[in-house]
N, CA, C and O of each residue as an XYZ file, in Angstrom:
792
protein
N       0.853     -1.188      0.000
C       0.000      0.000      0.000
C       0.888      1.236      0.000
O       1.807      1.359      0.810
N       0.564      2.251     -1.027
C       1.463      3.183     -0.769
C       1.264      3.993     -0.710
O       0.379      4.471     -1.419
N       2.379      5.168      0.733
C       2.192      6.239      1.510
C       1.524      7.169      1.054
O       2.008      7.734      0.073
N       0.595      7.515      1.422
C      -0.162      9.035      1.362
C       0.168     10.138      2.256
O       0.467      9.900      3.427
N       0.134     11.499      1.729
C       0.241     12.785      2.250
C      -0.878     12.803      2.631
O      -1.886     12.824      1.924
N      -0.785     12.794      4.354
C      -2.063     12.569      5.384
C      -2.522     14.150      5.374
O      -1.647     15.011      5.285
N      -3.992     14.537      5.471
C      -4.441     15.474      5.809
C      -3.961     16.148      6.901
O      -3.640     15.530      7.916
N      -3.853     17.628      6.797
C      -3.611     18.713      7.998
C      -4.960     18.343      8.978
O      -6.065     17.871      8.707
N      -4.522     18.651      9.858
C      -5.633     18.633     11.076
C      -6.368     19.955     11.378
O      -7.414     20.012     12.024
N      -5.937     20.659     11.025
C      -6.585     21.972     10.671
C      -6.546     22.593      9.266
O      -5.924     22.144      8.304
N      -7.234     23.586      9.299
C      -7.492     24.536      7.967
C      -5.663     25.313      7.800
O      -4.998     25.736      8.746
N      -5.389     25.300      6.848
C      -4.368     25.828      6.453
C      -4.321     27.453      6.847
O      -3.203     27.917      7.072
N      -5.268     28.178      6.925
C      -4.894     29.253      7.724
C      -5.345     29.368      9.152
O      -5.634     30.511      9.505
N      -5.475     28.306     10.142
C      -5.761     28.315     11.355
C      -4.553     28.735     11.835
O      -4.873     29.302     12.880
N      -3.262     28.822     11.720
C      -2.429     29.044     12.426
C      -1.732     30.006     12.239
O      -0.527     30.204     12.396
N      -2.938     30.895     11.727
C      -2.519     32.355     11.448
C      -2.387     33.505     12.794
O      -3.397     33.294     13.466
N      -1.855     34.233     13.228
C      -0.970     35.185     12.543
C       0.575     34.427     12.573
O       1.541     35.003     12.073
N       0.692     33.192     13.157
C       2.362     32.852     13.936
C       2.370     32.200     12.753
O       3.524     32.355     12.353
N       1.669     31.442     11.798
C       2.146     30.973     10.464
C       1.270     31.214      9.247
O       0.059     31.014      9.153
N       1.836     31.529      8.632
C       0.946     32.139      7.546
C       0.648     31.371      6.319
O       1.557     31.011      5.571
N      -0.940     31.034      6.024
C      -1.781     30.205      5.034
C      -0.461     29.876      4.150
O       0.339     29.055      4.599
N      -0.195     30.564      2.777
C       0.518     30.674      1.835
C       1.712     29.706      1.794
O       1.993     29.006      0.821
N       2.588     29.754      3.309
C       3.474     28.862      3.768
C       3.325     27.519      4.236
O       4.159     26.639      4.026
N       2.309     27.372      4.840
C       1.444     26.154      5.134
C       1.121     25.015      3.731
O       1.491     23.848      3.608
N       0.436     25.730      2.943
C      -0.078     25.389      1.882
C       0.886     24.533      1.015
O       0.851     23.310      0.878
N       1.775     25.438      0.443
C       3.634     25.009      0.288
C       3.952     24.329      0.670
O       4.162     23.364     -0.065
N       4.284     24.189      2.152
C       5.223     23.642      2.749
C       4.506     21.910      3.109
O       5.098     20.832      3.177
N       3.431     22.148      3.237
C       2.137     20.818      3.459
C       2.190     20.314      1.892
O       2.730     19.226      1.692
N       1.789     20.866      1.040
C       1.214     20.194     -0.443
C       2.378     20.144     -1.298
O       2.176     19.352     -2.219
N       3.368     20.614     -1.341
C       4.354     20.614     -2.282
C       5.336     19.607     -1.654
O       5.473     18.472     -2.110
N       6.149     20.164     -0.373
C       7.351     19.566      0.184
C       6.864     18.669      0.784
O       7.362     17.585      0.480
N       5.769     18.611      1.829
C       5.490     17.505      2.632
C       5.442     16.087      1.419
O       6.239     15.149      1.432
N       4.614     16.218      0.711
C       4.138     15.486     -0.477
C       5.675     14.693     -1.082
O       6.044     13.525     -0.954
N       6.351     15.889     -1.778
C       7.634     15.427     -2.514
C       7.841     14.012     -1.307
O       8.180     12.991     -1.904
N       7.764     13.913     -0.510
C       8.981     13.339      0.516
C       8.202     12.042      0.529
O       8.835     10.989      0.607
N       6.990     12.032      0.464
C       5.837     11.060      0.259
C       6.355     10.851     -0.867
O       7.483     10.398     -0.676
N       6.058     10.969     -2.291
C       6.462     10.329     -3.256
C       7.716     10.059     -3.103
O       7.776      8.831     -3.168
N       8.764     10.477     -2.939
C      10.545      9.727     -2.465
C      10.161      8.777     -1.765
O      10.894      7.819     -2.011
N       9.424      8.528     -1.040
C       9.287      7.224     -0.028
C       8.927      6.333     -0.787
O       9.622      5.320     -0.871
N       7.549      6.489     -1.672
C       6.745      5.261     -2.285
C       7.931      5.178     -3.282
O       8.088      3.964     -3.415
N       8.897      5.837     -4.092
C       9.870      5.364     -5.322
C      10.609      4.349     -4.496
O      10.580      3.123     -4.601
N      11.510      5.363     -3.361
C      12.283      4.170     -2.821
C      12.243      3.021     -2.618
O      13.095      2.184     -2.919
N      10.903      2.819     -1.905
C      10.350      1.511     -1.386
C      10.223      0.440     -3.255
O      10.696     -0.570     -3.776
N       9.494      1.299     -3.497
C       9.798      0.160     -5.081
C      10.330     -0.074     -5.520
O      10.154     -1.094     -6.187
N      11.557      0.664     -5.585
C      13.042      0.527     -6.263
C      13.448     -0.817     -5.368
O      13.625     -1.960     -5.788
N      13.537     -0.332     -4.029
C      14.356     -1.589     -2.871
C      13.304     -2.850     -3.076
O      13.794     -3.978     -3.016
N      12.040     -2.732     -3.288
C      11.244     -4.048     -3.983
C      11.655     -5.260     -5.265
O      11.614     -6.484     -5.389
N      12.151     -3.793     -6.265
C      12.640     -4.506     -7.716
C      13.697     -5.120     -7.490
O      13.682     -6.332     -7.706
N      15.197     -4.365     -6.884
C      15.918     -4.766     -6.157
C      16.114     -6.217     -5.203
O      17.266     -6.609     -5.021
N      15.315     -6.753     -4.791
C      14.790     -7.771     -4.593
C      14.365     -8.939     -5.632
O      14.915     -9.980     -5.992
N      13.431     -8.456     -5.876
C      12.784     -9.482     -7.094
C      13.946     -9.867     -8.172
O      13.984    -10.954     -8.748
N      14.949     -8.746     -8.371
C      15.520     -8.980     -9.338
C      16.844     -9.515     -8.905
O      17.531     -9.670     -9.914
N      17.506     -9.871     -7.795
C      18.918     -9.583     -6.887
C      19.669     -8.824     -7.491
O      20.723     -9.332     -7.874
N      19.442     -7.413     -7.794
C      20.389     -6.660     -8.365
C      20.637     -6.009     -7.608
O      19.948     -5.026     -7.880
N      21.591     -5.613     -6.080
C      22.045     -4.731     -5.427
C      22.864     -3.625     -6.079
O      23.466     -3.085     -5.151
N      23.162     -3.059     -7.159
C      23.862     -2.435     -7.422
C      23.741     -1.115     -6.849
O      24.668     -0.443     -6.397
N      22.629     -0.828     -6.901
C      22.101      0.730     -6.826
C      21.269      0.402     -5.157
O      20.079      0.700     -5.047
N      21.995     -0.189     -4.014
C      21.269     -0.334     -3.181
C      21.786      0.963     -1.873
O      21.106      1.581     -1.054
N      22.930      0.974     -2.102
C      23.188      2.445     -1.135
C      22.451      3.604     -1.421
O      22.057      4.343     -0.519
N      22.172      3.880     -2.950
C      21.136      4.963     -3.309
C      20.059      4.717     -2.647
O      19.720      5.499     -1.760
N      19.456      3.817     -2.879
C      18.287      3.659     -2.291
C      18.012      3.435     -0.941
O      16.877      3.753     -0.585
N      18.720      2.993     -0.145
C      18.781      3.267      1.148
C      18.650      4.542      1.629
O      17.898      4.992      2.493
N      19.591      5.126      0.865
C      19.929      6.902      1.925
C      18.554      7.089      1.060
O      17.655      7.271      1.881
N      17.976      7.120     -0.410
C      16.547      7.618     -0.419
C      15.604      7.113      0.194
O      14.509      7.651      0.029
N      15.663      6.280      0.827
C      14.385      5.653      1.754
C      14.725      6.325      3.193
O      13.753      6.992      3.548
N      15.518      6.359      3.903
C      16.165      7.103      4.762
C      15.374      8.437      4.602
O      14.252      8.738      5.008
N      16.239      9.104      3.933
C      15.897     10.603      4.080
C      14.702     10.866      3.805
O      14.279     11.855      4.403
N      13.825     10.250      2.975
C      11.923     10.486      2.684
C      11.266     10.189      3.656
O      10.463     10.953      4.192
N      11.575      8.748      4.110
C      10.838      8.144      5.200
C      10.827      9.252      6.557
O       9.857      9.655      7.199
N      12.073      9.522      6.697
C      12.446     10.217      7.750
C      11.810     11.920      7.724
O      11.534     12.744      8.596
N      11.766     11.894      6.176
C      11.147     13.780      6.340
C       9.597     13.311      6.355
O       8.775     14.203      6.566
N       9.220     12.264      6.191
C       7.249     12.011      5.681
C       7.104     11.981      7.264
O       6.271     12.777      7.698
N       7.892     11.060      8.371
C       7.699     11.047      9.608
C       7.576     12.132     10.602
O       6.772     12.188     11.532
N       8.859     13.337     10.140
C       9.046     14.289     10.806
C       8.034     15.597     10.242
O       7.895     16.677     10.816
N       7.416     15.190      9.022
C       6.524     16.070      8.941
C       5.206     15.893      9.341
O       4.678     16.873      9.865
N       4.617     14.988      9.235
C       3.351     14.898      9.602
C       3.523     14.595     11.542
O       2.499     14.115     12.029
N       4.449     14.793     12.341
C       4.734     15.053     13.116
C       4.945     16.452     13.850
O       4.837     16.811     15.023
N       5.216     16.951     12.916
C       5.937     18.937     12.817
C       4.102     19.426     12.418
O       3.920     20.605     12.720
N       3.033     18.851     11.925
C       1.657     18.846     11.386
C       1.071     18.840     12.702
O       0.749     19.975     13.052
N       0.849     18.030     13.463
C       0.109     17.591     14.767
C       0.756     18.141     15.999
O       0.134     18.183     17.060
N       2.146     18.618     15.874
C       2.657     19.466     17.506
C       2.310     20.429     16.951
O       3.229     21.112     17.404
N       1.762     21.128     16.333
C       0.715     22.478     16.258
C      -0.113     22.244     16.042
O      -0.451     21.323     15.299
N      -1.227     23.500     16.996
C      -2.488     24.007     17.154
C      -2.981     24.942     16.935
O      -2.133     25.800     17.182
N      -4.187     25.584     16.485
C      -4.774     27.023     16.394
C      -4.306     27.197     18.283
O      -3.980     26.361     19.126
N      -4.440     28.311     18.316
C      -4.423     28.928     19.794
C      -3.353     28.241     20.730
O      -3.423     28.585     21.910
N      -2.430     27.380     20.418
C      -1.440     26.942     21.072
C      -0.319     27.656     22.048
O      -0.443     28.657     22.753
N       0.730     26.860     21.859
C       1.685     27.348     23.018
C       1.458     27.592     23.574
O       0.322     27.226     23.875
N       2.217     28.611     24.581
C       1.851     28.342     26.477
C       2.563     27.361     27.127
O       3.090     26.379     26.604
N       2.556     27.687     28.371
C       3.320     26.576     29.082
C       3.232     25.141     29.074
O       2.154     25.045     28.487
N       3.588     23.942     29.304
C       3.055     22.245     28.649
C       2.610     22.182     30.100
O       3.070     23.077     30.808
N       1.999     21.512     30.542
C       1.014     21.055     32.012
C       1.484     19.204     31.579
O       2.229     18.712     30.731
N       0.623     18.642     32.635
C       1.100     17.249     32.534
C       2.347     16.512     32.712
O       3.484     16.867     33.024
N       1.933     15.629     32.489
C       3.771     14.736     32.467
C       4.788     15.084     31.545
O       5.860     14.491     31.668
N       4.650     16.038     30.527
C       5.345     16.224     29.778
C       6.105     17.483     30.722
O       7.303     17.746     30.622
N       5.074     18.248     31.723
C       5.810     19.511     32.151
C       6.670     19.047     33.188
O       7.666     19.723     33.446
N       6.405     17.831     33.926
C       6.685     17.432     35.410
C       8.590     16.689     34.204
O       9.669     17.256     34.373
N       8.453     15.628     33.327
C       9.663     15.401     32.527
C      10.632     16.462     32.220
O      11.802     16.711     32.511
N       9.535     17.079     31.399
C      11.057     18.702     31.337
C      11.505     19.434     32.676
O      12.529     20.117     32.684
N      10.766     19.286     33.735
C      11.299     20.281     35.192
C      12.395     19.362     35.411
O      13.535     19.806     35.544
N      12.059     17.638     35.478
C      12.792     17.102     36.019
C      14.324     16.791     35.067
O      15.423     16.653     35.605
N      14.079     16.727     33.572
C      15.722     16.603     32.980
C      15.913     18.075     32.481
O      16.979     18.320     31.916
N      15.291     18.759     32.581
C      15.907     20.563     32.333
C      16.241     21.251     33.375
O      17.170     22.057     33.427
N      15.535     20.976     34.202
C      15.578     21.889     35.520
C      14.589     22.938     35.384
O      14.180     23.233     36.507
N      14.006     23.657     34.431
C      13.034     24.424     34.001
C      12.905     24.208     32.660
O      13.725     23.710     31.889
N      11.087     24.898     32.305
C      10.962     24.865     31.452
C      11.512     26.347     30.600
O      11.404     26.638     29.409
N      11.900     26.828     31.318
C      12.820     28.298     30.852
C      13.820     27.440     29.978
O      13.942     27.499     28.754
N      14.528     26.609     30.882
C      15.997     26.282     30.838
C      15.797     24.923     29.403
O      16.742     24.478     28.753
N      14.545     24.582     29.256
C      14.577     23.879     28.405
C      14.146     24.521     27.137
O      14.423     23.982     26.065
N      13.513     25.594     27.187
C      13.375     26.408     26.003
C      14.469     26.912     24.826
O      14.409     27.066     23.606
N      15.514     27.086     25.872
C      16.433     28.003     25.697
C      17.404     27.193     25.228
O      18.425     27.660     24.725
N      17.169     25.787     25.355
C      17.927     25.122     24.710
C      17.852     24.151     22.944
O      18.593     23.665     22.089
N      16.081     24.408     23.345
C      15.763     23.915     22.291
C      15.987     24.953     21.204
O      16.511     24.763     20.107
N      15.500     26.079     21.701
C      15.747     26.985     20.809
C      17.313     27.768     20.113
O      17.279     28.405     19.060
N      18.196     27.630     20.668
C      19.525     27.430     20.574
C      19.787     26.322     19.347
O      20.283     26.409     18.223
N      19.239     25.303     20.084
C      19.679     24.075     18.889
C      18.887     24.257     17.533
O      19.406     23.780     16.523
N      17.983     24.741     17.453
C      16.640     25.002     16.071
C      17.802     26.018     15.609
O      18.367     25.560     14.616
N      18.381     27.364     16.058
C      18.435     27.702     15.128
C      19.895     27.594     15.048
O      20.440     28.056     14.045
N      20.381     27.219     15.677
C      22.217     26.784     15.196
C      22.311     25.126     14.493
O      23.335     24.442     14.472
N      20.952     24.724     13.942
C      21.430     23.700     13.000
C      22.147     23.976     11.832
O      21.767     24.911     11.128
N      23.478     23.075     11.398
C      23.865     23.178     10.059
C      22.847     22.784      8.993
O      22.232     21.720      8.933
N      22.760     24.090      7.950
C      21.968     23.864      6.842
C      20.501     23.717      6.890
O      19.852     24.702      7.244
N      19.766     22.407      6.522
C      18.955     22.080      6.828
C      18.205     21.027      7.415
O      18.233     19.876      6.977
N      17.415     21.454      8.571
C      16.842     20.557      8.899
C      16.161     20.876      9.841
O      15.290     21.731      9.681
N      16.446     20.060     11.533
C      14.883     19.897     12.426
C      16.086     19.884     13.670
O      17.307     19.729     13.670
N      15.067     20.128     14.697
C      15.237     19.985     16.277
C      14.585     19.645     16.548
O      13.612     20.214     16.053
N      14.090     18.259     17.696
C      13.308     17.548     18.204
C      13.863     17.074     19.632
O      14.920     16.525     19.944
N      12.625     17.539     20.469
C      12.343     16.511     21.749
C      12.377     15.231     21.542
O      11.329     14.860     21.015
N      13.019     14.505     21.698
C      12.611     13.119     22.684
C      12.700     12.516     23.820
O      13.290     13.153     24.692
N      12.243     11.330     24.143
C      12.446     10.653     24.914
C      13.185      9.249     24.780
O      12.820      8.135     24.406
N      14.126      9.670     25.148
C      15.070      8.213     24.818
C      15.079      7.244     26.079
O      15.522      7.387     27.218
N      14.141      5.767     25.168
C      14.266      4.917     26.136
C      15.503      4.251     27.159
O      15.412      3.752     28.281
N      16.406      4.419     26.475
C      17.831      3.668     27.082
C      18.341      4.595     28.185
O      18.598      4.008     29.236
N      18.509      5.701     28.176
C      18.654      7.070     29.330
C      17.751      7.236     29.948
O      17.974      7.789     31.026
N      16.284      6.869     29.635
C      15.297      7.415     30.720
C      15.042      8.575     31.092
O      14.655      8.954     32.197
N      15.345      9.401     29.787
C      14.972     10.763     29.743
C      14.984     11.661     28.660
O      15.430     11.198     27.610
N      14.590     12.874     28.656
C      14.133     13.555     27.617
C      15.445     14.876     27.287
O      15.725     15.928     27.861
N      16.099     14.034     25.866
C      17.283     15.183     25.173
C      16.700     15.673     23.611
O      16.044     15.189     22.689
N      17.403     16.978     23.963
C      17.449     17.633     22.578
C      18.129     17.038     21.324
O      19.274     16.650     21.559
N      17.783     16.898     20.275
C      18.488     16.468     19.299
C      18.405     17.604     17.808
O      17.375     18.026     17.283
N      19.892     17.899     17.380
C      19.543     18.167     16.439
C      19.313     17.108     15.039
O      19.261     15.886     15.178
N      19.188     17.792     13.693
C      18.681     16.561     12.633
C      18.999     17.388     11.844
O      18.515     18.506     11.664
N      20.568     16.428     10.877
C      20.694     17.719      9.763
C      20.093     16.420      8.707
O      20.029     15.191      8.753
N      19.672     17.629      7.664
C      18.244     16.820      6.425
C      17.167     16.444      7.509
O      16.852     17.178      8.445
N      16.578     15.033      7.219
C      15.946     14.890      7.943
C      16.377     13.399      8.506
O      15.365     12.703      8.578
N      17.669     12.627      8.965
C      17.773     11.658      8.975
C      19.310     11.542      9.832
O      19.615     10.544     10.485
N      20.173     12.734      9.690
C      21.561     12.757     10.369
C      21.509     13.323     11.849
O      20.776     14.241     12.216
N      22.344     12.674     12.583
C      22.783     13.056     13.599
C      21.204     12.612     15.310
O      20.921     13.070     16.417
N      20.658     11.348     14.246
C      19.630     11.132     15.160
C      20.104      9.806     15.900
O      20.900      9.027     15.374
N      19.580      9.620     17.099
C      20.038      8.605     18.334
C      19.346      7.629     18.022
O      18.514      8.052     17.218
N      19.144      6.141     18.252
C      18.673      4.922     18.309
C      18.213      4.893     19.791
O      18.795      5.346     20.776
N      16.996      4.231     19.701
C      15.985      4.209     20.956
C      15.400      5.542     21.395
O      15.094      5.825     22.553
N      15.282      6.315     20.341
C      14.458      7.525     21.176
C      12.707      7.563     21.027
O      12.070      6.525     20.848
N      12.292      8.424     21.094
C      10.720      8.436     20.477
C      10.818     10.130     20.122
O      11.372     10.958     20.846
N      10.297     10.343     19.130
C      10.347     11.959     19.131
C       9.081     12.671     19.636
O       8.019     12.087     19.417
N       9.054     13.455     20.064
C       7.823     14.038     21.191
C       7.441     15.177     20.499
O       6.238     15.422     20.406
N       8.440     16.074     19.888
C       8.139     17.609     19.706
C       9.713     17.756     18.344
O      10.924     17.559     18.454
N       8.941     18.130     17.349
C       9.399     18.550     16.361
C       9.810     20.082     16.238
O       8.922     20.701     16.823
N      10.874     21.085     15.679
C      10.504     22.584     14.695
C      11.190     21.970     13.537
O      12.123     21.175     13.646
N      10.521     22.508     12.076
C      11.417     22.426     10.857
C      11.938     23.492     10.539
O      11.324     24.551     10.412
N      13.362     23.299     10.343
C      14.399     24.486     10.487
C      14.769     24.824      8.808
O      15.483     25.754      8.431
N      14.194     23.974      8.067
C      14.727     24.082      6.785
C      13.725     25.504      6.190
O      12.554     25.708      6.509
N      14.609     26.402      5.215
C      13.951     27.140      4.933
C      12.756     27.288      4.280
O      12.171     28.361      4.426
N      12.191     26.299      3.478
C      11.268     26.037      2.994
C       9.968     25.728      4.138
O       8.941     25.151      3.779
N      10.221     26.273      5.749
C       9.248     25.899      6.350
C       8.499     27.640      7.364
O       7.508     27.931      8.034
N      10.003     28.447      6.762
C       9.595     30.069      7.042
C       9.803     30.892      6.300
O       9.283     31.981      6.544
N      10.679     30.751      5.024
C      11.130     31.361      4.306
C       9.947     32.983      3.629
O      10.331     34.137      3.435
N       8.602     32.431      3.448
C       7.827     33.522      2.920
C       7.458     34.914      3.409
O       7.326     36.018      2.882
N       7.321     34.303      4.892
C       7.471     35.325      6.186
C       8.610     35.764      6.808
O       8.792     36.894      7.263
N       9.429     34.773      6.816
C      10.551     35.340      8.018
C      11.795     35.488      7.134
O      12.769     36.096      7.576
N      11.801     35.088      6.202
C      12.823     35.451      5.072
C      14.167     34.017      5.529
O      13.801     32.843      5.572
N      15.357     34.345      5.761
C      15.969     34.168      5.922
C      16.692     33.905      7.780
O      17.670     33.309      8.231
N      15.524     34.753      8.405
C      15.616     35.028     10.220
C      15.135     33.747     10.684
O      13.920     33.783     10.881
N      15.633     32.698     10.910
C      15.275     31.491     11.564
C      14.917     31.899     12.825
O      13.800     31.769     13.326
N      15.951     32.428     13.358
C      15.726     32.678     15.092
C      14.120     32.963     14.973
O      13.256     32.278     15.521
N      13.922     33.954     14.262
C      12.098     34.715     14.417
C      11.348     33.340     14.282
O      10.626     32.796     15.117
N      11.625     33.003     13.288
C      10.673     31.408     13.211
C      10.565     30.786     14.179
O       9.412     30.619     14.578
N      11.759     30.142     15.019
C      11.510     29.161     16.082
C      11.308     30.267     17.438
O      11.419     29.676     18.512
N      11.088     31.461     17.537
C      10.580     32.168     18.651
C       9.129     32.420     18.351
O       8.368     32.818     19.232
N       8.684     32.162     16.953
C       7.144     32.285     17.023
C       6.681     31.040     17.203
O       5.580     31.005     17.752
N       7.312     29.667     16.830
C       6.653     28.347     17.073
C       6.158     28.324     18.501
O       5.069     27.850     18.827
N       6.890     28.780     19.196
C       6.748     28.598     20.849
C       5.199     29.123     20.690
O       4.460     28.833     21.632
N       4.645     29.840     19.635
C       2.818     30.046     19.784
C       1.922     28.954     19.341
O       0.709     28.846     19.521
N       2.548     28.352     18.873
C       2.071     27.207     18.100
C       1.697     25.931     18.879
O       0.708     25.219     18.706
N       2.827     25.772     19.890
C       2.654     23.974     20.024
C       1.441     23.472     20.568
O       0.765     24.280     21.205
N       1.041     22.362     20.455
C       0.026     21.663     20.760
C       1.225     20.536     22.387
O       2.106     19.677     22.348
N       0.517     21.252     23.461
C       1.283     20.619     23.999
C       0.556     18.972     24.591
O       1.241     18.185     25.244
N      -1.136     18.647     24.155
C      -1.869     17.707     24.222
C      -1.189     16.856     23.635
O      -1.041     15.744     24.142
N      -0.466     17.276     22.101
C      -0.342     16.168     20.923
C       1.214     15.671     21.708
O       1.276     14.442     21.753
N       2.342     16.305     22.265
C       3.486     16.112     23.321
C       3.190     15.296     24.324
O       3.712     14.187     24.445
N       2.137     15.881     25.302
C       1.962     14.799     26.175
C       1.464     13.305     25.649
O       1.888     12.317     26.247
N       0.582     13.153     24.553
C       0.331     12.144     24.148
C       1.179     10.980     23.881
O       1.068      9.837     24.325
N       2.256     11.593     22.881
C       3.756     10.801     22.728
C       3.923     10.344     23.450
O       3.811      9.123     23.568
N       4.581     11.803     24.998
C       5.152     10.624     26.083
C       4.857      9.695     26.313
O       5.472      8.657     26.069
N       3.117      9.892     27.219
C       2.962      9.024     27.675
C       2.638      7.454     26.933
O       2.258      6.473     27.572
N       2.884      7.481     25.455
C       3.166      6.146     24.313
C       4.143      5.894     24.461
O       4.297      4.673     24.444
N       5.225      6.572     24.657
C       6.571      6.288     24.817
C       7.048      5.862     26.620
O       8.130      5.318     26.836
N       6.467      6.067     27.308
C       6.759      5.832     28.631
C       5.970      4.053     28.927
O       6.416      3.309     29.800
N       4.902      3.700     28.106
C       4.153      2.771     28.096
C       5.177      1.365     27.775
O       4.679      0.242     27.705
């Protein structure tokens, strides 16, 4: 069965004024999509590949299954940690986790946000919760597939690549990931955890 570009959960300009329709639209129907179709090629290619035992072209297709899979995941993820009327402080186990491996949720802001916008090039910063530590680290993600840990769960996404502020914020990342903080859905966060703590 192959991957579909899952519906937004809201109206494309619900998350207006902190993100604007135009960018949404783009960044959901064009890029989200591309990464969806890279997934369904890959996967068929590494199918034929099979059927046929021709490994030749199998490192290509790896890092393209990799990097699609990994941006189709992190987007429709980066889709659902925002809300109309969001951000605000996180309540729940997600707030009681960050007091307890940040020390504050100041102190964890400030870090996430640090890491969003001092990624090389392009890509993402994400919360998780990594099962093997038993606690919740920052990670950066250059593309959408480097520099990520084994055993984590990702909780909370920003996409740092320009194609995710570029219309509004131009080139000012920092502005981008200081307006997400209006955005998050901190329901769709706690939800993770507590899947990931299960």
């Amino acid at each position: 069965m192959p991957y579909t570009l899952p519906e937004l959960p809201y109206a494309y300009n619900a998350l207006e004024p902190h993100y604007d329709e135009q960018t949404v639209r783009i960044h959901h129907d064009m890029h989200h999509k591309a990464y969806v179709d890279g997934l369904n090629n890959a996967e068929t290619k590494l199918a034929e590949a099979r059927e046929k035992g021709d490994y030749a072209l199998i490192k290509h297709w790896e890092r393209e299954y990799a990097f699609n899979g990994a941006g189709h995941v992190l987007h429709t993820m980066f889709w659902n940690n925002m809300k109309p009327n969001g951000g605000g402080n996180p309540t729940g186990q997600i707030a009681d986790q960050i007091n307890k491996d940040f020390g504050s949720f100041e102190n964890f802001k400030k870090q996430f946000s640090a890491a969003a916008t001092a990624v090389e090039g392009s890509g993402w910063t994400v919360l998780c919760y990594n099962k093997m530590f038993g606690k919740l680290v920052v990670l950066q993600v250059e593309k959408h597939q480097n520099l990520t840990q084994w055993e984590v769960c990702p909780l909370l996404t920003v996409d740092v690549w320009e194609h995710a502020y570029y219309l509004k914020f131009q080139n000012k990342r920092a502005a981008w990931v200081e307006t997400f903080w209006n955005l998050i859905n901190w329901d769709d966060v706690n939800n993770r955890l507590n899947s990931a703590l299960k």
